[in-house]
PDB file of N, CA and C in Angstrom:
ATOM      1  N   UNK V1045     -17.242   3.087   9.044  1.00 52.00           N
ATOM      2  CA  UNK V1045     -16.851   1.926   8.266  1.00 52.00           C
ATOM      3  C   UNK V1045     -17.340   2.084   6.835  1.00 52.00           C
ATOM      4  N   UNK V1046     -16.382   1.623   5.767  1.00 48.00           N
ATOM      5  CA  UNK V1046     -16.765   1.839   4.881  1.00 48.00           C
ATOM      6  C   UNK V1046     -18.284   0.801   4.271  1.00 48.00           C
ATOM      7  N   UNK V1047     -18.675   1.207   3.213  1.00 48.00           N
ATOM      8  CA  UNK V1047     -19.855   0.099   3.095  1.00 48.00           C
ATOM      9  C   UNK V1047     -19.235  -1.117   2.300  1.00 48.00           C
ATOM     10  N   UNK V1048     -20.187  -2.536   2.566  1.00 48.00           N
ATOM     11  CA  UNK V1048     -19.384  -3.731   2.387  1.00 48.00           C
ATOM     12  C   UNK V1048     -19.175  -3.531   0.693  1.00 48.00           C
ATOM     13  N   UNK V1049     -20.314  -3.106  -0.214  1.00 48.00           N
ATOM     14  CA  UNK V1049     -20.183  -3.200  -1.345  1.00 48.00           C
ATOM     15  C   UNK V1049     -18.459  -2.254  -2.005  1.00 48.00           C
ATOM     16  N   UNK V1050     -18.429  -1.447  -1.443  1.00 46.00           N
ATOM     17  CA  UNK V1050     -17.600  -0.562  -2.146  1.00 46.00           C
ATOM     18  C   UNK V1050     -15.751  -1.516  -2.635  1.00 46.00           C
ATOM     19  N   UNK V1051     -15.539  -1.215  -3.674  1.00 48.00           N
ATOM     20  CA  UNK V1051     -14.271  -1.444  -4.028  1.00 48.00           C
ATOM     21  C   UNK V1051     -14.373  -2.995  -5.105  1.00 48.00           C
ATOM     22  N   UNK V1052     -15.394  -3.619  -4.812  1.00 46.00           N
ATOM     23  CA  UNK V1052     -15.583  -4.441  -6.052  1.00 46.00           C
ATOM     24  C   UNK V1052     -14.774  -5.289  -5.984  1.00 46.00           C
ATOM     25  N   UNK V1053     -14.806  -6.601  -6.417  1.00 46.00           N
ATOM     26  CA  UNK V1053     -14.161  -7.806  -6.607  1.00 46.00           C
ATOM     27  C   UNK V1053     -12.614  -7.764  -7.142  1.00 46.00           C
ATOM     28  N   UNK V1054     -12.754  -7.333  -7.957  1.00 45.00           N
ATOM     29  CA  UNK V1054     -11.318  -7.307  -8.586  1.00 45.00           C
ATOM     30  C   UNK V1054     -11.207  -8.501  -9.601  1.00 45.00           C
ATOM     31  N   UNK V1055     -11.808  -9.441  -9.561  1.00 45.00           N
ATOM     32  CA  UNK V1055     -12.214 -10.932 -10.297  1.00 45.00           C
ATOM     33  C   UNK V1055     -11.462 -10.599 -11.663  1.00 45.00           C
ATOM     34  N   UNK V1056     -10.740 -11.600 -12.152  1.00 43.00           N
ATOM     35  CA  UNK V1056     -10.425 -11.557 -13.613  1.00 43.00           C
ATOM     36  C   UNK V1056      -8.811 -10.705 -14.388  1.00 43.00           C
ATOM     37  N   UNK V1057      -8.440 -10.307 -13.329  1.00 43.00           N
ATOM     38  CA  UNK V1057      -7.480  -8.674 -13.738  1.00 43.00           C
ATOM     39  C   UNK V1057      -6.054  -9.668 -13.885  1.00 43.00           C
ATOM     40  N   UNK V1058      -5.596  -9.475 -14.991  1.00 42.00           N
ATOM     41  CA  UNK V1058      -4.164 -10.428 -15.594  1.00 42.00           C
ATOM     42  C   UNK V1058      -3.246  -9.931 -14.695  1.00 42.00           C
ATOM     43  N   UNK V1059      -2.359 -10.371 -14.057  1.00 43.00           N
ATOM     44  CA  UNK V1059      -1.165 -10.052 -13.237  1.00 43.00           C
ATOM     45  C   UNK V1059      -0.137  -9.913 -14.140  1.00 43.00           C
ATOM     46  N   UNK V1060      -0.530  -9.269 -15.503  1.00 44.00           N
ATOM     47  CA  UNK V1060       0.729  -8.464 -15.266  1.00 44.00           C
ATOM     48  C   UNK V1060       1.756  -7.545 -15.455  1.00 44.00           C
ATOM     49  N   UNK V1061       1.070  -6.799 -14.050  1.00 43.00           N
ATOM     50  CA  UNK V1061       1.489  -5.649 -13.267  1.00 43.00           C
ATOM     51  C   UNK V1061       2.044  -5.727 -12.000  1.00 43.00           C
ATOM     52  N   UNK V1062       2.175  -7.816 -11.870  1.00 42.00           N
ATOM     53  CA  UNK V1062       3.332  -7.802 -10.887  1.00 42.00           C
ATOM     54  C   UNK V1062       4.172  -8.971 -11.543  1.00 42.00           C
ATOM     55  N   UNK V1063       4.981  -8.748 -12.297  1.00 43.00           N
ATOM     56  CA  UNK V1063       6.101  -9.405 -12.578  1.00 43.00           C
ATOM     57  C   UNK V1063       7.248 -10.310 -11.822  1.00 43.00           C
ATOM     58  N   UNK V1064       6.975 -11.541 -12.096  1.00 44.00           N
ATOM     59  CA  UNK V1064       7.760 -12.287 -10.988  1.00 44.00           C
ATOM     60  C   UNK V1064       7.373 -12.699  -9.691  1.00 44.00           C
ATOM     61  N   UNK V1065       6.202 -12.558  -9.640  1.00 45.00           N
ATOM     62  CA  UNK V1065       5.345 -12.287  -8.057  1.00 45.00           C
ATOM     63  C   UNK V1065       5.493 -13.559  -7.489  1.00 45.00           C
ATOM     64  N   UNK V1066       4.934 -14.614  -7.904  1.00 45.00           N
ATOM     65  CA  UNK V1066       4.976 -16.410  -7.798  1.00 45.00           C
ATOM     66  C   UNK V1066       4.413 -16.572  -6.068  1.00 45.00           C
ATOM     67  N   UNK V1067       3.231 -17.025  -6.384  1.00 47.00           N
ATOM     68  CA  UNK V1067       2.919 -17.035  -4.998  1.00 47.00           C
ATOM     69  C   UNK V1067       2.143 -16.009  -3.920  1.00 47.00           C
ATOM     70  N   UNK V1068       1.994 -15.161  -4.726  1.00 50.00           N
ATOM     71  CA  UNK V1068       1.722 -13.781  -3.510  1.00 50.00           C
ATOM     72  C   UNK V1068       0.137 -13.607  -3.166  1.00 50.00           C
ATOM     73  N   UNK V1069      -0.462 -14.817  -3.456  1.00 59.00           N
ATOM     74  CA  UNK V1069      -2.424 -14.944  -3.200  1.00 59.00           C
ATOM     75  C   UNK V1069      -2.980 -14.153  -4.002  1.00 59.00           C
ATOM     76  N   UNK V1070      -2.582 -13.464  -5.577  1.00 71.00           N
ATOM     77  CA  UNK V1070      -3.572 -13.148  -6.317  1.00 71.00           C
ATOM     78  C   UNK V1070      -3.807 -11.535  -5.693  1.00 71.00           C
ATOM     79  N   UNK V1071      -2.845 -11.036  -5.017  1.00 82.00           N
ATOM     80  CA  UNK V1071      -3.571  -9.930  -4.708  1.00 82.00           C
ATOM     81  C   UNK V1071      -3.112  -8.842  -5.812  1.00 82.00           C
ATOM     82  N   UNK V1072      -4.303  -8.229  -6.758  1.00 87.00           N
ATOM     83  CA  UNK V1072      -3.942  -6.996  -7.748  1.00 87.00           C
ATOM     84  C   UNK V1072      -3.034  -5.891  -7.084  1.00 87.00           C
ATOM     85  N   UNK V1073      -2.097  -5.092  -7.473  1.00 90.00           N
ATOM     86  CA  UNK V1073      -1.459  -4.057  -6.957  1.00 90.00           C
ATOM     87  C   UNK V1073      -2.209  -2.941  -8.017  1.00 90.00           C
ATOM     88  N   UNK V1074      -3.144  -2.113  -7.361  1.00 91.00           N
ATOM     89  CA  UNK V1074      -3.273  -0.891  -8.045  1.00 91.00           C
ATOM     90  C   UNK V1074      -2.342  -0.374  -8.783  1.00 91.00           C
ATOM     91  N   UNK V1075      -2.299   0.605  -9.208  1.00 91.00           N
ATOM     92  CA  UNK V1075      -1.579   1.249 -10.229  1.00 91.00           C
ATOM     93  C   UNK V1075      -0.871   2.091  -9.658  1.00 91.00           C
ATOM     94  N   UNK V1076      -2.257   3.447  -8.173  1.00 89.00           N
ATOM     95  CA  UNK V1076      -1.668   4.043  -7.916  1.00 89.00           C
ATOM     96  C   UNK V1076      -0.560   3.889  -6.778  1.00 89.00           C
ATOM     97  N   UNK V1077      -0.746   2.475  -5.909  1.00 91.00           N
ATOM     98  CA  UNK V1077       0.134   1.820  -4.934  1.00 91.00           C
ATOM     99  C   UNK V1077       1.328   1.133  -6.176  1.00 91.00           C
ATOM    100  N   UNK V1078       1.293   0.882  -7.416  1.00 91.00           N
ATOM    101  CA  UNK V1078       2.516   0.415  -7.895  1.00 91.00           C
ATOM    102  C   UNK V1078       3.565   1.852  -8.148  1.00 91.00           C
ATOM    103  N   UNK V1079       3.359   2.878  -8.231  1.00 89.00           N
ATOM    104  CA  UNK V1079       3.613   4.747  -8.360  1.00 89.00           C
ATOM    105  C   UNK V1079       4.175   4.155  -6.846  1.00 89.00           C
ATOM    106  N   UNK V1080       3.599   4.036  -5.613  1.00 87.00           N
ATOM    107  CA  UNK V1080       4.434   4.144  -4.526  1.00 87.00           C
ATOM    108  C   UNK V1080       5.616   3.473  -4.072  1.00 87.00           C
ATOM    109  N   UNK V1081       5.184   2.108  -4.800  1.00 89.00           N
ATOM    110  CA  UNK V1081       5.882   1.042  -4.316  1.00 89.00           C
ATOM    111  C   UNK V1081       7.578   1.474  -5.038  1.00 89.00           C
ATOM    112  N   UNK V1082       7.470   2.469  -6.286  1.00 89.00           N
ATOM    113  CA  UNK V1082       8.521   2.807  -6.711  1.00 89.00           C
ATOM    114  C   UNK V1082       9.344   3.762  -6.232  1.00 89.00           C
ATOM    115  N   UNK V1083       8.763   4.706  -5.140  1.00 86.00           N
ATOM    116  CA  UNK V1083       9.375   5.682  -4.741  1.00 86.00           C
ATOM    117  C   UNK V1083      10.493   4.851  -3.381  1.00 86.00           C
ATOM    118  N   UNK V1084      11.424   5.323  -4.034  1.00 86.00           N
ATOM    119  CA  UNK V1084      12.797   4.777  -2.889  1.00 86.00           C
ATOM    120  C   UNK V1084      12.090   4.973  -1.678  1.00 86.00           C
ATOM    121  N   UNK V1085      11.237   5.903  -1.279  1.00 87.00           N
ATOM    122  CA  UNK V1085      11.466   6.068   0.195  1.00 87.00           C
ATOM    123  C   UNK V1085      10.438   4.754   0.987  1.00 87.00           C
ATOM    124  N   UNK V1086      10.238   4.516   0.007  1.00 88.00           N
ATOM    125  CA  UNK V1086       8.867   3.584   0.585  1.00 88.00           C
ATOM    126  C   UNK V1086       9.723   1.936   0.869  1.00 88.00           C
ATOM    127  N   UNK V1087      11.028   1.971   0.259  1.00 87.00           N
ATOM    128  CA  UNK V1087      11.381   0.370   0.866  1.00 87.00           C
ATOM    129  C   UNK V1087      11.768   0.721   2.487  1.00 87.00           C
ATOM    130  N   UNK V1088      12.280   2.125   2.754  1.00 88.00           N
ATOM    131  CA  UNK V1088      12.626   2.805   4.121  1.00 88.00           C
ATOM    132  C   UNK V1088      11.670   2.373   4.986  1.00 88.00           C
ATOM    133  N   UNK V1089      10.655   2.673   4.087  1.00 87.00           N
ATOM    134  CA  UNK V1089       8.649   2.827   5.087  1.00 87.00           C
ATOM    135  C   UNK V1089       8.463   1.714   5.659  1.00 87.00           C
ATOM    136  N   UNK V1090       8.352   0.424   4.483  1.00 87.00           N
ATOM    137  CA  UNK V1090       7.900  -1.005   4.672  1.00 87.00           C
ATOM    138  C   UNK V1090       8.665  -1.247   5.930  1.00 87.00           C
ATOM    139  N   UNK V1091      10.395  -1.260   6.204  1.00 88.00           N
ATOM    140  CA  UNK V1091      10.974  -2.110   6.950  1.00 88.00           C
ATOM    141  C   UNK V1091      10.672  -1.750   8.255  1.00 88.00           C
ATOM    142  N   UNK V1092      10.288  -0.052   8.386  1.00 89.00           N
ATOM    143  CA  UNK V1092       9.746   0.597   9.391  1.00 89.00           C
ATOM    144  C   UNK V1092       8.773  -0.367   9.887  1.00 89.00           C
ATOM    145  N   UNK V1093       7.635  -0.202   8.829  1.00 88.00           N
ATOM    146  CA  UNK V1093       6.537  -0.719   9.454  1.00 88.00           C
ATOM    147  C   UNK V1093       6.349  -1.845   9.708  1.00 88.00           C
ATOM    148  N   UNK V1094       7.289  -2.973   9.090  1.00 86.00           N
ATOM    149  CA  UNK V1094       7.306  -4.405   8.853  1.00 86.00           C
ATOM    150  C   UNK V1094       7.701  -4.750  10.611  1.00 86.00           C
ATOM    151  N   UNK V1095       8.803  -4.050  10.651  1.00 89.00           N
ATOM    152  CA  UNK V1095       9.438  -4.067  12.270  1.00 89.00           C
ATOM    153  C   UNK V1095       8.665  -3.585  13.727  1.00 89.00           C
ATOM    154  N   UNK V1096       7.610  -2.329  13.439  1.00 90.00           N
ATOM    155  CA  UNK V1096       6.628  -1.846  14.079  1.00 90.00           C
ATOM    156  C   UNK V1096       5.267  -1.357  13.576  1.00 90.00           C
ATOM    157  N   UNK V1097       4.445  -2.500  13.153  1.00 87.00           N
ATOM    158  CA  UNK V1097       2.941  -2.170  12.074  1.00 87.00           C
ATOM    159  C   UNK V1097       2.234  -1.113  13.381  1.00 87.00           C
ATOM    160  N   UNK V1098       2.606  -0.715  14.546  1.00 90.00           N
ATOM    161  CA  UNK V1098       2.130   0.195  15.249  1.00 90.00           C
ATOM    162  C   UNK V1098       1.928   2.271  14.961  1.00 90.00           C
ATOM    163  N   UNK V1099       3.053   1.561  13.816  1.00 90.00           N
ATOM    164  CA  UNK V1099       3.256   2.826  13.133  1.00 90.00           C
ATOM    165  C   UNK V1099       2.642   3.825  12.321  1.00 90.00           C
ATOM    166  N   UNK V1100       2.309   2.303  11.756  1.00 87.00           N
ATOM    167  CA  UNK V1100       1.202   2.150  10.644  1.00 87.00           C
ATOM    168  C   UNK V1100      -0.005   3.290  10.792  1.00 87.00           C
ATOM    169  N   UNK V1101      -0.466   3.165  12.023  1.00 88.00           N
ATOM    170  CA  UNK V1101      -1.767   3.788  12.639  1.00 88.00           C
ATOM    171  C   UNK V1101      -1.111   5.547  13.198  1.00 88.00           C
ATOM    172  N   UNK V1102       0.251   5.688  13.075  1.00 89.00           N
ATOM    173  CA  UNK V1102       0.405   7.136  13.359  1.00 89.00           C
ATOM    174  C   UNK V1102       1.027   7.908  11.638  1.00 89.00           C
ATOM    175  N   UNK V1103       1.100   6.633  11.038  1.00 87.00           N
ATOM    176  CA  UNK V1103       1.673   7.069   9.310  1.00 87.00           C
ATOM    177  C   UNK V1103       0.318   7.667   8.128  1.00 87.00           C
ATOM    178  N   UNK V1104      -0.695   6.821   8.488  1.00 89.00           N
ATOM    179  CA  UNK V1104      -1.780   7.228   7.656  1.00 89.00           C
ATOM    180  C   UNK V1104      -2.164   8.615   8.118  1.00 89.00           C
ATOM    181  N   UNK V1105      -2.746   8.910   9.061  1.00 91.00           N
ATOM    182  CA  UNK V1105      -3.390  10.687   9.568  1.00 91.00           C
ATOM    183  C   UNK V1105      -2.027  11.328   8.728  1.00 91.00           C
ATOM    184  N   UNK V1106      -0.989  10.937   8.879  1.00 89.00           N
ATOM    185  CA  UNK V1106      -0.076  12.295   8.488  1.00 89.00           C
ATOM    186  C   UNK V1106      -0.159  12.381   6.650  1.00 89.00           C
ATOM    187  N   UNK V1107       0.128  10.819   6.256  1.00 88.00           N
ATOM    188  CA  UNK V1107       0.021  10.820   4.771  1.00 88.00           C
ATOM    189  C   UNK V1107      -1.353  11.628   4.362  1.00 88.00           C
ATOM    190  N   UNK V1108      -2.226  11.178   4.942  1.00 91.00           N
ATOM    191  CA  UNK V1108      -3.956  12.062   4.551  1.00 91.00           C
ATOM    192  C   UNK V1108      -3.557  13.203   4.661  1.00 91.00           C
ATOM    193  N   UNK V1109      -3.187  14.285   5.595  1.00 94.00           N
ATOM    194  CA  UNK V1109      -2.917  15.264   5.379  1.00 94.00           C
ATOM    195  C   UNK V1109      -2.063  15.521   4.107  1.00 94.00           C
ATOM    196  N   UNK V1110      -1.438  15.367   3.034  1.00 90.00           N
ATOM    197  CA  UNK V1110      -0.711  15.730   1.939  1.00 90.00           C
ATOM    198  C   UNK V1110      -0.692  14.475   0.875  1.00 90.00           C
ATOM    199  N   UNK V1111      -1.376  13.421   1.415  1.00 88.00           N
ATOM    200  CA  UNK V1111      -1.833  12.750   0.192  1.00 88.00           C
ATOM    201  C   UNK V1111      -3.006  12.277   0.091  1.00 88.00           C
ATOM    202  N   UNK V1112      -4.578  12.714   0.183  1.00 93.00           N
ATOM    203  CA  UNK V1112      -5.685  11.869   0.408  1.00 93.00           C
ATOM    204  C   UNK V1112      -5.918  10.999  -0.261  1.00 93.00           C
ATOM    205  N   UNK V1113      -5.777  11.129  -1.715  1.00 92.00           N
ATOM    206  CA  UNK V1113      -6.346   9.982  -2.372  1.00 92.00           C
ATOM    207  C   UNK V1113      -5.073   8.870  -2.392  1.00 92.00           C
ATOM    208  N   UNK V1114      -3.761   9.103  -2.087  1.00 89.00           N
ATOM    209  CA  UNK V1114      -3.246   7.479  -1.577  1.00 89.00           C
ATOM    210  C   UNK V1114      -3.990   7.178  -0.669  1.00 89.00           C
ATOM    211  N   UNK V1115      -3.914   7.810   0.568  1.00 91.00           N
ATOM    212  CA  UNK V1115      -4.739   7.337   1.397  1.00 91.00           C
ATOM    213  C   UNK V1115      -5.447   6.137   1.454  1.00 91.00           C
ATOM    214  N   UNK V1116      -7.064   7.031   0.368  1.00 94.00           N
ATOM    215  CA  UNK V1116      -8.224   6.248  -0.168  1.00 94.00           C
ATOM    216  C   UNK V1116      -7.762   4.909  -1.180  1.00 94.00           C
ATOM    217  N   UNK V1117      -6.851   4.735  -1.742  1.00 93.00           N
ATOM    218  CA  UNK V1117      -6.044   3.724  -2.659  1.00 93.00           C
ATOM    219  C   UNK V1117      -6.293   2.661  -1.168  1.00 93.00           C
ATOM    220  N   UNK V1118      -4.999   3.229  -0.334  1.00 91.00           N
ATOM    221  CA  UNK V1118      -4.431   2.463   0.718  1.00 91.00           C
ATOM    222  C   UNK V1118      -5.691   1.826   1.300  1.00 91.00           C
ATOM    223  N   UNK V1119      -6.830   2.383   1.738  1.00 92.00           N
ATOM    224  CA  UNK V1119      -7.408   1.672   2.394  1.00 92.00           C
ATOM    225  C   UNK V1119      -8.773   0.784   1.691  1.00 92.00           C
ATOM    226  N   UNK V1120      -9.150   1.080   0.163  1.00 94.00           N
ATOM    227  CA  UNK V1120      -9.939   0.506  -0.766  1.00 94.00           C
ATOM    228  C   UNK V1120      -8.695  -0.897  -0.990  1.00 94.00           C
ATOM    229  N   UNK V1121      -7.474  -0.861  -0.739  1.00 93.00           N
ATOM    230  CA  UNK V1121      -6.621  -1.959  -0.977  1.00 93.00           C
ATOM    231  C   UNK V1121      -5.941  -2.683  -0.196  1.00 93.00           C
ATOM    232  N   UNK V1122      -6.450  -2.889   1.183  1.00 91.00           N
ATOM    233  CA  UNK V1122      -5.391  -3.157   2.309  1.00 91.00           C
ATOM    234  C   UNK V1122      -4.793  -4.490   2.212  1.00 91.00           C
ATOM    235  N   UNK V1123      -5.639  -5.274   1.422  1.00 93.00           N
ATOM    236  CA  UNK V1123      -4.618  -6.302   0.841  1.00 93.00           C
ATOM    237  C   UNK V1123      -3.188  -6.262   0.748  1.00 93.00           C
ATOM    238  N   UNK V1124      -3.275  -5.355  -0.859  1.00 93.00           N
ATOM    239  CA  UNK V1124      -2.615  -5.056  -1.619  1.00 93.00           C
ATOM    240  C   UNK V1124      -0.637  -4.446  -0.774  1.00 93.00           C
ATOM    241  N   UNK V1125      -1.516  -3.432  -0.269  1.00 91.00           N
ATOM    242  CA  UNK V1125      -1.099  -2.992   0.703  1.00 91.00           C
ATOM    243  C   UNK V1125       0.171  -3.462   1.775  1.00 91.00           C
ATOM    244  N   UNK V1126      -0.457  -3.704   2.066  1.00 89.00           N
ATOM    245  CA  UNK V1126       0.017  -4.785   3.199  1.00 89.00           C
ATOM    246  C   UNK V1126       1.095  -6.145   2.676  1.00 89.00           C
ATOM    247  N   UNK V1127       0.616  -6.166   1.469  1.00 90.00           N
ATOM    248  CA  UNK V1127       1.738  -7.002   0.632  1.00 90.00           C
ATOM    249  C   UNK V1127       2.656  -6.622   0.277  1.00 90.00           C
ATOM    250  N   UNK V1128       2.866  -5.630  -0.500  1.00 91.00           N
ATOM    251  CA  UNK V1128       3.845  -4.274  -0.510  1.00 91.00           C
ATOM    252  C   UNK V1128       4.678  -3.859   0.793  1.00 91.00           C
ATOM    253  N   UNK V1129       3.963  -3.718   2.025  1.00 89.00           N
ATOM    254  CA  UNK V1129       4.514  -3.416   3.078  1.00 89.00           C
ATOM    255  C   UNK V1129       5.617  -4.913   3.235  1.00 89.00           C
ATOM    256  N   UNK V1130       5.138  -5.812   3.572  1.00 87.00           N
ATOM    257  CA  UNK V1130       5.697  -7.161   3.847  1.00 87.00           C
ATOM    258  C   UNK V1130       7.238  -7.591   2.824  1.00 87.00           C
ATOM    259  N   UNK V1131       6.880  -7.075   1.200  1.00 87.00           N
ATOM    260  CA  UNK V1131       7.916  -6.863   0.234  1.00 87.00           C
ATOM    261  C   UNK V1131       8.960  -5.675   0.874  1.00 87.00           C
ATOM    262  N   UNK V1132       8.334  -5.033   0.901  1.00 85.00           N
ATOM    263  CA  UNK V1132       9.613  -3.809   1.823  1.00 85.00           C
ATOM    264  C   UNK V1132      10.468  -4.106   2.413  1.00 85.00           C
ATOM    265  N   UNK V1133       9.697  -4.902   3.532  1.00 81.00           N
ATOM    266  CA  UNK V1133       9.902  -5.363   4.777  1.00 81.00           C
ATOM    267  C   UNK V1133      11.292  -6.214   4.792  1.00 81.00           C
ATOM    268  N   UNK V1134      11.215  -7.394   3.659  1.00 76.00           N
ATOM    269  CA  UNK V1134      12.037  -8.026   3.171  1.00 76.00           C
ATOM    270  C   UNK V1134      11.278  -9.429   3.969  1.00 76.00           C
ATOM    271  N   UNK V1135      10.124  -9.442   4.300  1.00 61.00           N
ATOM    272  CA  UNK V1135       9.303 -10.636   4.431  1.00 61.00           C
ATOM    273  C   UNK V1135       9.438 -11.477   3.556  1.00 61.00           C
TER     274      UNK V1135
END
């Protein structure tokens, strides 16, 4: 488990770097999850996962293998994350 301190508040950070959001609980979108959120293949991903979040847990080991530091993004942000996924999703 990671330690509780790590990844920091986030407190204060202007939204905006999500344009149009209205509503979405304040959650910051990293920079390097806004880079993903743009790649076409990732609205494919969300609806995947939106439909089976079981997936979720066989998608990360493979992404770590050829992307670690999304990875480390992904899981310093699971908020974030997970909001993105849900936008995919068409939640």
């Amino acid at each position: 488990a990671a330690p509780p301190g790590a990844g920091g508040g986030g407190g204060g950070a202007p939204p905006a770097l999500a344009p149009g959001g209205g509503g979405g609980g304040g959650v910051v979108i990293p920079p390097e999850l806004q880079e993903l959120r743009n790649n076409p293949q990732f609205a494919q991903l969300g609806q995947m996962i939106a439909q089976n979040p079981a997936m979720l847990g066989q998608l990360l080991p493979a992404l770590q293998q050829s992307h670690p530091q999304l990875v480390e993004v992904i899981r310093q942000n699971p908020q974030a994350f997970m909001q993105m996924i849900a936008e995919a999703g068409g939640a």
